[in-house]
Amino acid sequence: MKYLKPAALYVCLFCVFLCASCALIIDSDLTDHDIREYADFSARGVSRIEVETSVVDVTVVSCHGDRIRFILTGSDSCSSVDFDTKQSGGIVSVSCDPEKPNAKYGHKLSLEVQVPDFLAPEFTIKNITGKIDFQYSGAERLCLSTSSGSIKIDSADVYAAAELRSNSGGISAGSLSAPRLNIINSSGSVSVSGLNVRNISIKNTSGSVTAAAFSLPDDLEIANTSGSITVTLPGDSSFFVDARSNSGRVECDFSVDGTAERRKVRGIVGAAKECSSPSVYLESVSGSVKIRKGGSAGNTCPAEETAA
């Protein structure tokens, strides 16, 4: 039997490696390509913007001028992407859906929605897989939902209601003003701060919930199945509180006229009346519940940090 000399063996191995690399490059070129789609509309008379996407990260930002712009960029393993935009009366809509998803190579698509800062329309954004990053300053009404992905709001004034839904992914919001805020999350943490909202409802199935109010809401209701609840309220607040946990400790920094037990706190704080607004209802099936005392109204820092 003849054996290859070391030099010849190295040459053979190098050729095998080179062929494999070339095959990988060719395969990548055939299955992945750059995507760039663009559409714009006049913002005059527009009262609602609708976005419906699949396997796309969505970002909404403010812009100057009087045009609404939809910009889809990234790389995709599909032969094409269904990118459809239209305007009907005061409604501008966009839908984006890869036609033939390739699980091996996946998608790297991003949709940026640029909206003139003077508009403040209604927003409805539905995403199947992908995050939603809302950076627009104002909206008449806000409805954001994703089946798998996070939702983030940097700062926004909503004149009607804000509704945030995610089946799998965290939800976070900062400096949000609205008459009503409704959050429904199945799996992932919820963190909202700087809230100036009259009515707050948060329902979470699995994950921690943290809420800090810039001003005392009329009604605050948080229910969590598996995870802790931490709420920070202005230190000079008066409210009715009913907080409980089936498996976890309940702690309250405020003096409560009523029941204060290991797993239940119920009673009146300050000059409030029983079972009337302002009211705070907190319940965790499995997890601790904490009500922290912040600074005065308009300062959500804990009292000890404010004093320092």
PDB file of C-alpha atoms in Angstrom:
ATOM      1  CA  MET A   1       0.000   0.000   0.000  1.00  0.00           C
ATOM      2  CA  LYS A   2       1.298   3.434  -0.957  1.00  0.00           C
ATOM      3  CA  TYR A   3       0.990   6.341   1.470  1.00  0.00           C
ATOM      4  CA  LEU A   4       0.891  10.019   0.610  1.00  0.00           C
ATOM      5  CA  LYS A   5       3.914  12.021   1.583  1.00  0.00           C
ATOM      6  CA  PRO A   6       3.249  14.717   4.231  1.00  0.00           C
ATOM      7  CA  ALA A   7       3.536  17.537   1.685  1.00  0.00           C
ATOM      8  CA  ALA A   8       1.055  15.873  -0.669  1.00  0.00           C
ATOM      9  CA  LEU A   9      -1.319  15.181   2.220  1.00  0.00           C
ATOM     10  CA  TYR A  10      -1.328  18.849   3.232  1.00  0.00           C
ATOM     11  CA  VAL A  11      -2.070  19.862  -0.360  1.00  0.00           C
ATOM     12  CA  CYS A  12      -5.032  17.474  -0.499  1.00  0.00           C
ATOM     13  CA  LEU A  13      -6.451  18.747   2.785  1.00  0.00           C
ATOM     14  CA  PHE A  14      -6.088  22.345   1.613  1.00  0.00           C
ATOM     15  CA  CYS A  15      -7.952  21.565  -1.615  1.00  0.00           C
ATOM     16  CA  VAL A  16     -10.791  19.939   0.324  1.00  0.00           C
ATOM     17  CA  PHE A  17     -11.040  22.986   2.622  1.00  0.00           C
ATOM     18  CA  LEU A  18     -10.973  25.362  -0.371  1.00  0.00           C
ATOM     19  CA  CYS A  19     -13.742  23.490  -2.166  1.00  0.00           C
ATOM     20  CA  ALA A  20     -15.913  23.461   0.961  1.00  0.00           C
ATOM     21  CA  SER A  21     -15.390  27.200   1.444  1.00  0.00           C
ATOM     22  CA  CYS A  22     -16.292  27.958  -2.175  1.00  0.00           C
ATOM     23  CA  ALA A  23     -19.421  25.825  -1.896  1.00  0.00           C
ATOM     24  CA  LEU A  24     -20.447  27.701   1.249  1.00  0.00           C
ATOM     25  CA  ILE A  25     -19.911  31.079  -0.434  1.00  0.00           C
ATOM     26  CA  ILE A  26     -21.851  30.048  -3.546  1.00  0.00           C
ATOM     27  CA  ASP A  27     -24.687  28.649  -1.420  1.00  0.00           C
ATOM     28  CA  SER A  28     -24.836  31.880   0.583  1.00  0.00           C
ATOM     29  CA  ASP A  29     -24.914  33.998  -2.574  1.00  0.00           C
ATOM     30  CA  LEU A  30     -27.770  31.958  -3.954  1.00  0.00           C
ATOM     31  CA  THR A  31     -29.884  31.996  -0.805  1.00  0.00           C
ATOM     32  CA  ASP A  32     -29.299  35.455   0.689  1.00  0.00           C
ATOM     33  CA  HIS A  33     -29.576  38.889  -0.908  1.00  0.00           C
ATOM     34  CA  ASP A  34     -29.981  42.518   0.083  1.00  0.00           C
ATOM     35  CA  ILE A  35     -33.440  44.008   0.364  1.00  0.00           C
ATOM     36  CA  ARG A  36     -34.329  47.674   0.033  1.00  0.00           C
ATOM     37  CA  GLU A  37     -37.885  48.873  -0.525  1.00  0.00           C
ATOM     38  CA  TYR A  38     -39.167  52.425  -0.197  1.00  0.00           C
ATOM     39  CA  ALA A  39     -42.544  54.171  -0.284  1.00  0.00           C
ATOM     40  CA  ASP A  40     -43.787  57.575   0.823  1.00  0.00           C
ATOM     41  CA  PHE A  41     -47.109  59.395   1.111  1.00  0.00           C
ATOM     42  CA  SER A  42     -48.275  62.905   1.856  1.00  0.00           C
ATOM     43  CA  ALA A  43     -49.071  63.288   5.551  1.00  0.00           C
ATOM     44  CA  ARG A  44     -51.816  65.834   4.922  1.00  0.00           C
ATOM     45  CA  GLY A  45     -55.178  64.505   6.062  1.00  0.00           C
ATOM     46  CA  VAL A  46     -53.748  61.243   7.456  1.00  0.00           C
ATOM     47  CA  SER A  47     -55.382  60.195  10.726  1.00  0.00           C
ATOM     48  CA  ARG A  48     -54.257  56.576  11.006  1.00  0.00           C
ATOM     49  CA  ILE A  49     -51.165  54.504  10.207  1.00  0.00           C
ATOM     50  CA  GLU A  50     -51.421  50.712  10.015  1.00  0.00           C
ATOM     51  CA  VAL A  51     -48.432  48.352   9.913  1.00  0.00           C
ATOM     52  CA  GLU A  52     -48.688  44.568   9.569  1.00  0.00           C
ATOM     53  CA  THR A  53     -45.469  42.570   9.300  1.00  0.00           C
ATOM     54  CA  SER A  54     -43.989  39.105   9.639  1.00  0.00           C
ATOM     55  CA  VAL A  55     -40.381  38.371  10.634  1.00  0.00           C
ATOM     56  CA  VAL A  56     -39.478  42.076  10.585  1.00  0.00           C
ATOM     57  CA  ASP A  57     -38.200  44.487  13.250  1.00  0.00           C
ATOM     58  CA  VAL A  58     -40.284  47.686  13.197  1.00  0.00           C
ATOM     59  CA  THR A  59     -39.086  51.131  14.296  1.00  0.00           C
ATOM     60  CA  VAL A  60     -41.257  54.266  14.311  1.00  0.00           C
ATOM     61  CA  VAL A  61     -39.472  57.625  14.395  1.00  0.00           C
ATOM     62  CA  SER A  62     -40.253  61.321  13.968  1.00  0.00           C
ATOM     63  CA  CYS A  63     -39.105  63.237  10.910  1.00  0.00           C
ATOM     64  CA  HIS A  64     -39.291  66.738   9.450  1.00  0.00           C
ATOM     65  CA  GLY A  65     -41.306  67.651   6.387  1.00  0.00           C
ATOM     66  CA  ASP A  66     -44.775  66.504   5.358  1.00  0.00           C
ATOM     67  CA  ARG A  67     -44.156  62.969   4.007  1.00  0.00           C
ATOM     68  CA  ILE A  68     -44.741  59.592   5.666  1.00  0.00           C
ATOM     69  CA  ARG A  69     -41.976  57.179   4.659  1.00  0.00           C
ATOM     70  CA  PHE A  70     -41.692  53.394   4.846  1.00  0.00           C
ATOM     71  CA  ILE A  71     -38.149  52.050   4.408  1.00  0.00           C
ATOM     72  CA  LEU A  72     -37.518  48.289   4.378  1.00  0.00           C
ATOM     73  CA  THR A  73     -33.861  47.236   4.524  1.00  0.00           C
ATOM     74  CA  GLY A  74     -31.761  44.201   5.344  1.00  0.00           C
ATOM     75  CA  SER A  75     -30.955  40.804   3.892  1.00  0.00           C
ATOM     76  CA  ASP A  76     -33.324  37.945   3.299  1.00  0.00           C
ATOM     77  CA  SER A  77     -33.141  34.302   2.292  1.00  0.00           C
ATOM     78  CA  CYS A  78     -36.363  34.450   0.274  1.00  0.00           C
ATOM     79  CA  SER A  79     -36.641  34.911  -3.439  1.00  0.00           C
ATOM     80  CA  SER A  80     -38.795  37.987  -2.779  1.00  0.00           C
ATOM     81  CA  VAL A  81     -40.616  39.926  -0.072  1.00  0.00           C
ATOM     82  CA  ASP A  82     -44.235  41.008  -0.327  1.00  0.00           C
ATOM     83  CA  PHE A  83     -44.024  44.749   0.423  1.00  0.00           C
ATOM     84  CA  ASP A  84     -47.382  46.445  -0.073  1.00  0.00           C
ATOM     85  CA  THR A  85     -48.227  50.064   0.747  1.00  0.00           C
ATOM     86  CA  LYS A  86     -51.418  51.970   0.096  1.00  0.00           C
ATOM     87  CA  GLN A  87     -53.531  54.943   1.125  1.00  0.00           C
ATOM     88  CA  SER A  88     -57.292  54.953   1.474  1.00  0.00           C
ATOM     89  CA  GLY A  89     -58.779  58.211   2.671  1.00  0.00           C
ATOM     90  CA  GLY A  90     -57.075  59.153   5.912  1.00  0.00           C
ATOM     91  CA  ILE A  91     -55.522  55.693   6.421  1.00  0.00           C
ATOM     92  CA  VAL A  92     -52.002  54.834   5.274  1.00  0.00           C
ATOM     93  CA  SER A  93     -51.009  51.178   5.568  1.00  0.00           C
ATOM     94  CA  VAL A  94     -48.051  48.903   4.903  1.00  0.00           C
ATOM     95  CA  SER A  95     -47.731  45.129   4.973  1.00  0.00           C
ATOM     96  CA  CYS A  96     -44.487  43.192   4.742  1.00  0.00           C
ATOM     97  CA  ASP A  97     -44.215  39.426   4.525  1.00  0.00           C
ATOM     98  CA  PRO A  98     -41.380  37.221   3.219  1.00  0.00           C
ATOM     99  CA  GLU A  99     -43.033  34.908   0.681  1.00  0.00           C
ATOM    100  CA  LYS A 100     -41.005  31.738   1.295  1.00  0.00           C
ATOM    101  CA  PRO A 101     -39.205  31.756   4.641  1.00  0.00           C
ATOM    102  CA  ASN A 102     -36.015  29.716   4.791  1.00  0.00           C
ATOM    103  CA  ALA A 103     -35.465  28.394   8.304  1.00  0.00           C
ATOM    104  CA  LYS A 104     -31.792  27.669   7.616  1.00  0.00           C
ATOM    105  CA  TYR A 105     -30.778  31.220   6.791  1.00  0.00           C
ATOM    106  CA  GLY A 106     -33.588  33.210   8.429  1.00  0.00           C
ATOM    107  CA  HIS A 107     -34.321  36.907   7.978  1.00  0.00           C
ATOM    108  CA  LYS A 108     -32.619  40.146   8.867  1.00  0.00           C
ATOM    109  CA  LEU A 109     -35.229  42.700   7.858  1.00  0.00           C
ATOM    110  CA  SER A 110     -35.960  46.097   9.401  1.00  0.00           C
ATOM    111  CA  LEU A 111     -38.841  48.429   8.617  1.00  0.00           C
ATOM    112  CA  GLU A 112     -38.446  52.083   9.566  1.00  0.00           C
ATOM    113  CA  VAL A 113     -41.596  54.191   9.622  1.00  0.00           C
ATOM    114  CA  GLN A 114     -40.860  57.921   9.468  1.00  0.00           C
ATOM    115  CA  VAL A 115     -43.744  60.169  10.503  1.00  0.00           C
ATOM    116  CA  PRO A 116     -43.761  64.005  10.495  1.00  0.00           C
ATOM    117  CA  ASP A 117     -43.677  65.281  14.063  1.00  0.00           C
ATOM    118  CA  PHE A 118     -46.768  67.484  13.623  1.00  0.00           C
ATOM    119  CA  LEU A 119     -49.135  64.618  12.758  1.00  0.00           C
ATOM    120  CA  ALA A 120     -49.941  62.583  15.941  1.00  0.00           C
ATOM    121  CA  PRO A 121     -52.174  59.981  14.230  1.00  0.00           C
ATOM    122  CA  GLU A 122     -53.547  56.664  15.450  1.00  0.00           C
ATOM    123  CA  PHE A 123     -51.019  53.825  15.219  1.00  0.00           C
ATOM    124  CA  THR A 124     -51.874  50.147  14.807  1.00  0.00           C
ATOM    125  CA  ILE A 125     -48.831  47.872  14.499  1.00  0.00           C
ATOM    126  CA  LYS A 126     -49.138  44.079  14.329  1.00  0.00           C
ATOM    127  CA  ASN A 127     -45.997  41.958  14.122  1.00  0.00           C
ATOM    128  CA  ILE A 128     -45.834  38.165  14.035  1.00  0.00           C
ATOM    129  CA  THR A 129     -42.128  37.733  14.750  1.00  0.00           C
ATOM    130  CA  GLY A 130     -39.942  40.731  15.491  1.00  0.00           C
ATOM    131  CA  LYS A 131     -39.538  43.611  17.896  1.00  0.00           C
ATOM    132  CA  ILE A 132     -41.368  46.947  17.877  1.00  0.00           C
ATOM    133  CA  ASP A 133     -39.440  50.085  18.830  1.00  0.00           C
ATOM    134  CA  PHE A 134     -41.735  53.117  19.063  1.00  0.00           C
ATOM    135  CA  GLN A 135     -39.788  56.389  19.190  1.00  0.00           C
ATOM    136  CA  TYR A 136     -42.468  58.764  17.917  1.00  0.00           C
ATOM    137  CA  SER A 137     -43.390  61.570  20.296  1.00  0.00           C
ATOM    138  CA  GLY A 138     -47.187  61.658  20.060  1.00  0.00           C
ATOM    139  CA  ALA A 139     -50.222  59.647  18.976  1.00  0.00           C
ATOM    140  CA  GLU A 140     -53.991  59.928  19.104  1.00  0.00           C
ATOM    141  CA  ARG A 141     -54.242  56.219  19.913  1.00  0.00           C
ATOM    142  CA  LEU A 142     -51.613  53.498  20.167  1.00  0.00           C
ATOM    143  CA  CYS A 143     -52.052  49.760  19.607  1.00  0.00           C
ATOM    144  CA  LEU A 144     -48.855  47.679  19.406  1.00  0.00           C
ATOM    145  CA  SER A 145     -48.818  43.883  19.319  1.00  0.00           C
ATOM    146  CA  THR A 146     -46.295  41.156  18.513  1.00  0.00           C
ATOM    147  CA  SER A 147     -46.526  37.381  18.763  1.00  0.00           C
ATOM    148  CA  SER A 148     -42.813  36.918  19.398  1.00  0.00           C
ATOM    149  CA  GLY A 149     -40.632  39.908  20.167  1.00  0.00           C
ATOM    150  CA  SER A 150     -40.178  42.841  22.501  1.00  0.00           C
ATOM    151  CA  ILE A 151     -42.066  46.149  22.569  1.00  0.00           C
ATOM    152  CA  LYS A 152     -40.307  49.346  23.587  1.00  0.00           C
ATOM    153  CA  ILE A 153     -41.579  52.918  23.919  1.00  0.00           C
ATOM    154  CA  ASP A 154     -39.004  55.605  24.650  1.00  0.00           C
ATOM    155  CA  SER A 155     -41.295  58.570  25.285  1.00  0.00           C
ATOM    156  CA  ALA A 156     -44.774  59.321  23.998  1.00  0.00           C
ATOM    157  CA  ASP A 157     -47.878  61.402  24.628  1.00  0.00           C
ATOM    158  CA  VAL A 158     -50.996  59.402  23.757  1.00  0.00           C
ATOM    159  CA  TYR A 159     -54.225  61.377  23.749  1.00  0.00           C
ATOM    160  CA  ALA A 160     -56.622  58.419  23.948  1.00  0.00           C
ATOM    161  CA  ALA A 161     -55.650  54.864  24.959  1.00  0.00           C
ATOM    162  CA  ALA A 162     -52.385  52.918  24.649  1.00  0.00           C
ATOM    163  CA  GLU A 163     -52.536  49.133  24.315  1.00  0.00           C
ATOM    164  CA  LEU A 164     -49.436  46.906  24.277  1.00  0.00           C
ATOM    165  CA  ARG A 165     -49.555  43.123  23.717  1.00  0.00           C
ATOM    166  CA  SER A 166     -46.830  40.487  23.418  1.00  0.00           C
ATOM    167  CA  ASN A 167     -47.093  36.711  23.556  1.00  0.00           C
ATOM    168  CA  SER A 168     -43.376  36.151  24.013  1.00  0.00           C
ATOM    169  CA  GLY A 169     -41.070  39.062  24.764  1.00  0.00           C
ATOM    170  CA  GLY A 170     -40.580  41.890  27.204  1.00  0.00           C
ATOM    171  CA  ILE A 171     -42.487  45.178  27.230  1.00  0.00           C
ATOM    172  CA  SER A 172     -40.886  48.431  28.364  1.00  0.00           C
ATOM    173  CA  ALA A 173     -42.066  52.033  28.329  1.00  0.00           C
ATOM    174  CA  GLY A 174     -40.657  55.253  29.719  1.00  0.00           C
ATOM    175  CA  SER A 175     -42.155  58.733  30.074  1.00  0.00           C
ATOM    176  CA  LEU A 176     -45.556  57.694  28.778  1.00  0.00           C
ATOM    177  CA  SER A 177     -48.592  59.956  29.154  1.00  0.00           C
ATOM    178  CA  ALA A 178     -52.091  58.680  28.360  1.00  0.00           C
ATOM    179  CA  PRO A 179     -55.608  58.567  29.824  1.00  0.00           C
ATOM    180  CA  ARG A 180     -55.463  54.754  29.760  1.00  0.00           C
ATOM    181  CA  LEU A 181     -52.709  52.126  29.477  1.00  0.00           C
ATOM    182  CA  ASN A 182     -53.474  48.447  28.935  1.00  0.00           C
ATOM    183  CA  ILE A 183     -50.636  45.894  28.849  1.00  0.00           C
ATOM    184  CA  ILE A 184     -51.073  42.163  28.251  1.00  0.00           C
ATOM    185  CA  ASN A 185     -47.933  40.017  28.212  1.00  0.00           C
ATOM    186  CA  SER A 186     -47.676  36.226  28.217  1.00  0.00           C
ATOM    187  CA  SER A 187     -43.975  35.546  28.687  1.00  0.00           C
ATOM    188  CA  GLY A 188     -41.362  38.134  29.592  1.00  0.00           C
ATOM    189  CA  SER A 189     -40.802  41.032  31.941  1.00  0.00           C
ATOM    190  CA  VAL A 190     -42.801  44.269  31.957  1.00  0.00           C
ATOM    191  CA  SER A 191     -41.073  47.507  32.960  1.00  0.00           C
ATOM    192  CA  VAL A 192     -42.799  50.895  32.758  1.00  0.00           C
ATOM    193  CA  SER A 193     -41.583  54.131  34.340  1.00  0.00           C
ATOM    194  CA  GLY A 194     -42.295  57.836  34.318  1.00  0.00           C
ATOM    195  CA  LEU A 195     -45.989  57.112  33.863  1.00  0.00           C
ATOM    196  CA  ASN A 196     -48.513  59.924  33.758  1.00  0.00           C
ATOM    197  CA  VAL A 197     -51.569  57.747  33.184  1.00  0.00           C
ATOM    198  CA  ARG A 198     -54.997  57.905  34.844  1.00  0.00           C
ATOM    199  CA  ASN A 199     -55.965  54.239  34.397  1.00  0.00           C
ATOM    200  CA  ILE A 200     -53.365  51.447  34.272  1.00  0.00           C
ATOM    201  CA  SER A 201     -54.051  47.744  33.730  1.00  0.00           C
ATOM    202  CA  ILE A 202     -51.201  45.217  33.450  1.00  0.00           C
ATOM    203  CA  LYS A 203     -51.678  41.464  33.082  1.00  0.00           C
ATOM    204  CA  ASN A 204     -48.621  39.219  32.907  1.00  0.00           C
ATOM    205  CA  THR A 205     -48.352  35.437  32.859  1.00  0.00           C
ATOM    206  CA  SER A 206     -44.649  34.785  33.416  1.00  0.00           C
ATOM    207  CA  GLY A 207     -42.034  37.381  34.341  1.00  0.00           C
ATOM    208  CA  SER A 208     -41.532  40.309  36.680  1.00  0.00           C
ATOM    209  CA  VAL A 209     -43.599  43.505  36.533  1.00  0.00           C
ATOM    210  CA  THR A 210     -42.105  46.869  37.526  1.00  0.00           C
ATOM    211  CA  ALA A 211     -44.106  50.100  37.369  1.00  0.00           C
ATOM    212  CA  ALA A 212     -43.166  53.614  38.505  1.00  0.00           C
ATOM    213  CA  ALA A 213     -45.752  56.391  38.313  1.00  0.00           C
ATOM    214  CA  PHE A 214     -44.840  60.029  37.700  1.00  0.00           C
ATOM    215  CA  SER A 215     -48.246  60.935  39.146  1.00  0.00           C
ATOM    216  CA  LEU A 216     -50.741  58.869  41.124  1.00  0.00           C
ATOM    217  CA  PRO A 217     -53.192  57.122  38.759  1.00  0.00           C
ATOM    218  CA  ASP A 218     -56.919  57.011  39.457  1.00  0.00           C
ATOM    219  CA  ASP A 219     -56.865  53.240  39.090  1.00  0.00           C
ATOM    220  CA  LEU A 220     -53.882  50.882  39.019  1.00  0.00           C
ATOM    221  CA  GLU A 221     -54.431  47.154  38.578  1.00  0.00           C
ATOM    222  CA  ILE A 222     -51.649  44.599  38.102  1.00  0.00           C
ATOM    223  CA  ALA A 223     -52.090  40.818  37.988  1.00  0.00           C
ATOM    224  CA  ASN A 224     -49.142  38.445  37.602  1.00  0.00           C
ATOM    225  CA  THR A 225     -49.322  34.657  37.506  1.00  0.00           C
ATOM    226  CA  SER A 226     -45.653  33.774  37.943  1.00  0.00           C
ATOM    227  CA  GLY A 227     -43.369  36.633  38.899  1.00  0.00           C
ATOM    228  CA  SER A 228     -42.898  39.559  41.240  1.00  0.00           C
ATOM    229  CA  ILE A 229     -44.666  42.938  41.219  1.00  0.00           C
ATOM    230  CA  THR A 230     -42.897  46.153  42.220  1.00  0.00           C
ATOM    231  CA  VAL A 231     -44.736  49.484  42.153  1.00  0.00           C
ATOM    232  CA  THR A 232     -43.346  52.923  43.016  1.00  0.00           C
ATOM    233  CA  LEU A 233     -45.846  55.718  43.783  1.00  0.00           C
ATOM    234  CA  PRO A 234     -45.364  59.371  44.783  1.00  0.00           C
ATOM    235  CA  GLY A 235     -44.611  59.588  48.509  1.00  0.00           C
ATOM    236  CA  ASP A 236     -47.394  62.105  49.206  1.00  0.00           C
ATOM    237  CA  SER A 237     -50.107  59.873  47.693  1.00  0.00           C
ATOM    238  CA  SER A 238     -53.448  58.953  49.224  1.00  0.00           C
ATOM    239  CA  PHE A 239     -55.137  55.817  47.889  1.00  0.00           C
ATOM    240  CA  PHE A 240     -56.980  52.607  48.682  1.00  0.00           C
ATOM    241  CA  VAL A 241     -54.764  49.535  48.391  1.00  0.00           C
ATOM    242  CA  ASP A 242     -55.502  45.828  48.037  1.00  0.00           C
ATOM    243  CA  ALA A 243     -52.293  43.845  47.471  1.00  0.00           C
ATOM    244  CA  ARG A 244     -51.895  40.106  47.903  1.00  0.00           C
ATOM    245  CA  SER A 245     -49.769  37.109  46.955  1.00  0.00           C
ATOM    246  CA  ASN A 246     -50.586  33.411  47.150  1.00  0.00           C
ATOM    247  CA  SER A 247     -46.922  32.472  47.439  1.00  0.00           C
ATOM    248  CA  GLY A 248     -44.722  35.396  48.344  1.00  0.00           C
ATOM    249  CA  ARG A 249     -44.323  38.317  50.721  1.00  0.00           C
ATOM    250  CA  VAL A 250     -46.271  41.584  50.386  1.00  0.00           C
ATOM    251  CA  GLU A 251     -44.379  44.722  51.436  1.00  0.00           C
ATOM    252  CA  CYS A 252     -45.655  48.302  51.574  1.00  0.00           C
ATOM    253  CA  ASP A 253     -43.568  51.381  52.395  1.00  0.00           C
ATOM    254  CA  PHE A 254     -46.713  53.444  53.103  1.00  0.00           C
ATOM    255  CA  SER A 255     -48.579  53.464  56.416  1.00  0.00           C
ATOM    256  CA  VAL A 256     -51.817  51.560  55.879  1.00  0.00           C
ATOM    257  CA  ASP A 257     -54.947  51.914  57.971  1.00  0.00           C
ATOM    258  CA  GLY A 258     -56.264  48.366  57.672  1.00  0.00           C
ATOM    259  CA  THR A 259     -54.767  44.892  57.270  1.00  0.00           C
ATOM    260  CA  ALA A 260     -51.016  44.435  56.902  1.00  0.00           C
ATOM    261  CA  GLU A 261     -50.051  40.770  56.835  1.00  0.00           C
ATOM    262  CA  ARG A 262     -47.269  38.700  55.298  1.00  0.00           C
ATOM    263  CA  ARG A 263     -49.225  37.926  52.144  1.00  0.00           C
ATOM    264  CA  LYS A 264     -51.902  40.598  52.192  1.00  0.00           C
ATOM    265  CA  VAL A 265     -52.095  44.371  52.599  1.00  0.00           C
ATOM    266  CA  ARG A 266     -55.499  46.013  52.405  1.00  0.00           C
ATOM    267  CA  GLY A 267     -56.613  49.401  53.633  1.00  0.00           C
ATOM    268  CA  ILE A 268     -56.367  53.164  53.282  1.00  0.00           C
ATOM    269  CA  VAL A 269     -53.266  55.256  52.727  1.00  0.00           C
ATOM    270  CA  GLY A 270     -53.517  58.923  53.665  1.00  0.00           C
ATOM    271  CA  ALA A 271     -56.869  60.642  53.192  1.00  0.00           C
ATOM    272  CA  ALA A 272     -58.352  58.192  50.679  1.00  0.00           C
ATOM    273  CA  LYS A 273     -61.647  56.352  51.076  1.00  0.00           C
ATOM    274  CA  GLU A 274     -62.116  52.592  51.081  1.00  0.00           C
ATOM    275  CA  CYS A 275     -62.805  50.927  47.710  1.00  0.00           C
ATOM    276  CA  SER A 276     -62.782  54.245  45.860  1.00  0.00           C
ATOM    277  CA  SER A 277     -60.405  56.020  43.507  1.00  0.00           C
ATOM    278  CA  PRO A 278     -57.494  56.411  43.637  1.00  0.00           C
ATOM    279  CA  SER A 279     -57.163  52.646  44.055  1.00  0.00           C
ATOM    280  CA  VAL A 280     -54.292  50.167  43.749  1.00  0.00           C
ATOM    281  CA  TYR A 281     -55.011  46.469  43.177  1.00  0.00           C
ATOM    282  CA  LEU A 282     -52.010  44.133  42.984  1.00  0.00           C
ATOM    283  CA  GLU A 283     -52.041  40.337  42.900  1.00  0.00           C
ATOM    284  CA  SER A 284     -49.342  37.736  42.255  1.00  0.00           C
ATOM    285  CA  VAL A 285     -50.061  34.014  42.280  1.00  0.00           C
ATOM    286  CA  SER A 286     -46.389  33.130  42.694  1.00  0.00           C
ATOM    287  CA  GLY A 287     -44.069  36.002  43.543  1.00  0.00           C
ATOM    288  CA  SER A 288     -43.535  38.911  45.893  1.00  0.00           C
ATOM    289  CA  VAL A 289     -45.480  42.191  45.825  1.00  0.00           C
ATOM    290  CA  LYS A 290     -43.767  45.456  46.790  1.00  0.00           C
ATOM    291  CA  ILE A 291     -45.216  48.963  47.017  1.00  0.00           C
ATOM    292  CA  ARG A 292     -42.416  51.499  47.262  1.00  0.00           C
ATOM    293  CA  LYS A 293     -42.683  55.107  48.340  1.00  0.00           C
ATOM    294  CA  GLY A 294     -41.147  57.504  45.840  1.00  0.00           C
ATOM    295  CA  GLY A 295     -40.550  61.222  46.087  1.00  0.00           C
ATOM    296  CA  SER A 296     -43.332  63.769  45.747  1.00  0.00           C
ATOM    297  CA  ALA A 297     -45.604  63.725  42.690  1.00  0.00           C
ATOM    298  CA  GLY A 298     -43.483  64.263  39.596  1.00  0.00           C
ATOM    299  CA  ASN A 299     -40.502  62.375  41.023  1.00  0.00           C
ATOM    300  CA  THR A 300     -40.513  58.590  40.727  1.00  0.00           C
ATOM    301  CA  CYS A 301     -37.242  58.022  42.596  1.00  0.00           C
ATOM    302  CA  PRO A 302     -37.568  56.185  45.916  1.00  0.00           C
ATOM    303  CA  ALA A 303     -37.797  58.503  48.904  1.00  0.00           C
ATOM    304  CA  GLU A 304     -34.337  57.600  50.238  1.00  0.00           C
ATOM    305  CA  GLU A 305     -32.740  58.470  46.863  1.00  0.00           C
ATOM    306  CA  THR A 306     -34.597  61.790  46.755  1.00  0.00           C
ATOM    307  CA  ALA A 307     -33.411  62.680  50.236  1.00  0.00           C
ATOM    308  CA  ALA A 308     -29.821  61.888  49.311  1.00  0.00           C
TER     309      ALA A 308
END
